Amino acid sequence: MALGATFAALRHRNYRIWAAAGFVSVIGTWMQVLGVNWYVLAETRSATSMGFTVLLQALPTLVLSAWGGALADRLPAKPLLIAAQAAHAALAAGLALVAVTGAGGLPAIYAISLVTGAVSAIEGPVMGRWCSTLVDRESLGNALALGSLTNSAGRILGMSVGAVVVAAVGPALLFGINAASFVAVVAALFAVRERERHVAEPAAPDAGADGGIRAGFRYLLRQPVVLVAMALSFVLGSLGRNYQVTMAAMSDGPLRGGASGYGFLSTVFAVGTVLGALVAARRRDLGYHLLVGAGLLASALQIVAGLAPGTMSFAAVILPVAAAAVIIDTTVGARAQLDTDYAMRGRVLAALAVTGSVSAAVGAPLLGWLSEHAGPRQTLVLAGSITAVATLAAGVVLDRLRDRRLRRRVALVLAAPAVRRPVRRVAATAARVRPSTATVGAARPARAPRPAGRVLPGTRLAAFRPGTGRLRSSRAARPAHECAACAAHRGRRRSRLTGAARSAAHLADCPRSA
């Protein structure tokens, strides 16, 4: 595909505006994440307290995402998004105030983190449903892939710049930058042209009539393909993509890389997410076959990562693992939106967000416990084997639910004759080896025997081996009674003489033709 197809969604003016504003906001968000972690760690000298802050931000997603999905399907998106951006800006300003004055201390940081998580939980489904209207259906998968690219690049840039700023002046400036970044999002919301949005009509007018959470659950239960994809995403997310835990365990343990090694591996993983987003953006169709293939690849590489002898070899393996993780997330998100009713899109996205949060909440402690008791290498090999089996099982179930499309394709491939190009050329040559004056389908009259060494004009030699149906080589197909003068005419095969004229010239000069 051409480079332009990789960024196809950027052809839409609304999406260009939104992507630029989203990139600015993502940079500010990751600056704030770094600032909060740094502040808590500096105040408590406890990694547990820092993890508790992260948990407070993720916990509301489990409870409030479903309500956010219902609101996304019932209320206009723009007022909700503007209110959410204003709330985020106010909370970031509150963090800056706490960092500068020290008022409230850690309890204030914890409270602001919890409220920030609650706002994000409600905002997420609304944002996802609204963003899907900025492009047409054909460009939705590309838009999601570019969104992953924006998040990955913004994360790298935000964490890199944030590390420099927090070391120089402290975390307060990071919180202030994040508060200002939401102004760009609000400006983009007002700049989007409503007439250019692609709002789909619901496939079933009464599907979301009650607009409640129960309707969303009932609808999902009637979508087995989407449920299987979400279940596979849960398994891969919990056991296959919690690399922040396994990378730390491998770096501190068998690889002996320490903190510097963990930082290097984190950078490699972030670069892999960017590459994965680019690969997903270049795909015309983000289908279930891509989901299963990426899952199998990530599982196999995870097993290899558990056997990696050093830091560099481990980094070389986790680079494609990170790329496959982004492809999996993008594919699941695209299918969840393309294969469901538009009236239920907010609640479907909410269910997807809950799935991701639960997988992280379950997988991280489980992988940490296994790494501590069984060893990091054994944990990676075991988790990779489980995810590989789960991916194969999901592939079989998806094939059955989708009318055995994969089985039919395999059967067609196996049933087709193995025709190679040389054989096709032989068949084409055999079709041309016939007298030029012969009529197709007409009975051929009996021919008189030809004298030895004579070639009738307009007739080409049939260079078949008797009884084999295969062409002999050009050397073997030459008449045994050729003279030296014939070689000169063989060298002029590409001359302007054609057909019967070439044959006549050959006979005229051949001393044995008399």
mmCIF file of C-alpha atoms in Angstrom, residues 250-263 311:
data_model
loop_
_atom_site.group_PDB
_atom_site.id
_atom_site.type_symbol
_atom_site.label_atom_id
_atom_site.label_comp_id
_atom_site.label_asym_id
_atom_site.label_seq_id
_atom_site.Cartn_x
_atom_site.Cartn_y
_atom_site.Cartn_z
ATOM 1 C CA MET A 250 13.578 -10.163 34.111
ATOM 2 C CA SER A 251 15.795 -7.072 34.345
ATOM 3 C CA ASP A 252 16.191 -7.363 38.104
ATOM 4 C CA GLY A 253 16.645 -11.146 37.956
ATOM 5 C CA PRO A 254 18.077 -13.316 35.168
ATOM 6 C CA LEU A 255 19.150 -10.474 32.865
ATOM 7 C CA ARG A 256 20.924 -8.550 35.668
ATOM 8 C CA GLY A 257 20.215 -5.255 33.958
ATOM 9 C CA GLY A 258 19.058 -3.294 36.974
ATOM 10 C CA ALA A 259 17.274 0.030 36.707
ATOM 11 C CA SER A 260 19.158 1.073 33.567
ATOM 12 C CA GLY A 261 18.264 -2.169 31.848
ATOM 13 C CA TYR A 262 14.616 -1.741 32.772
ATOM 14 C CA GLY A 263 14.629 1.788 31.353
ATOM 15 C CA THR A 311 19.218 -7.953 27.670
#
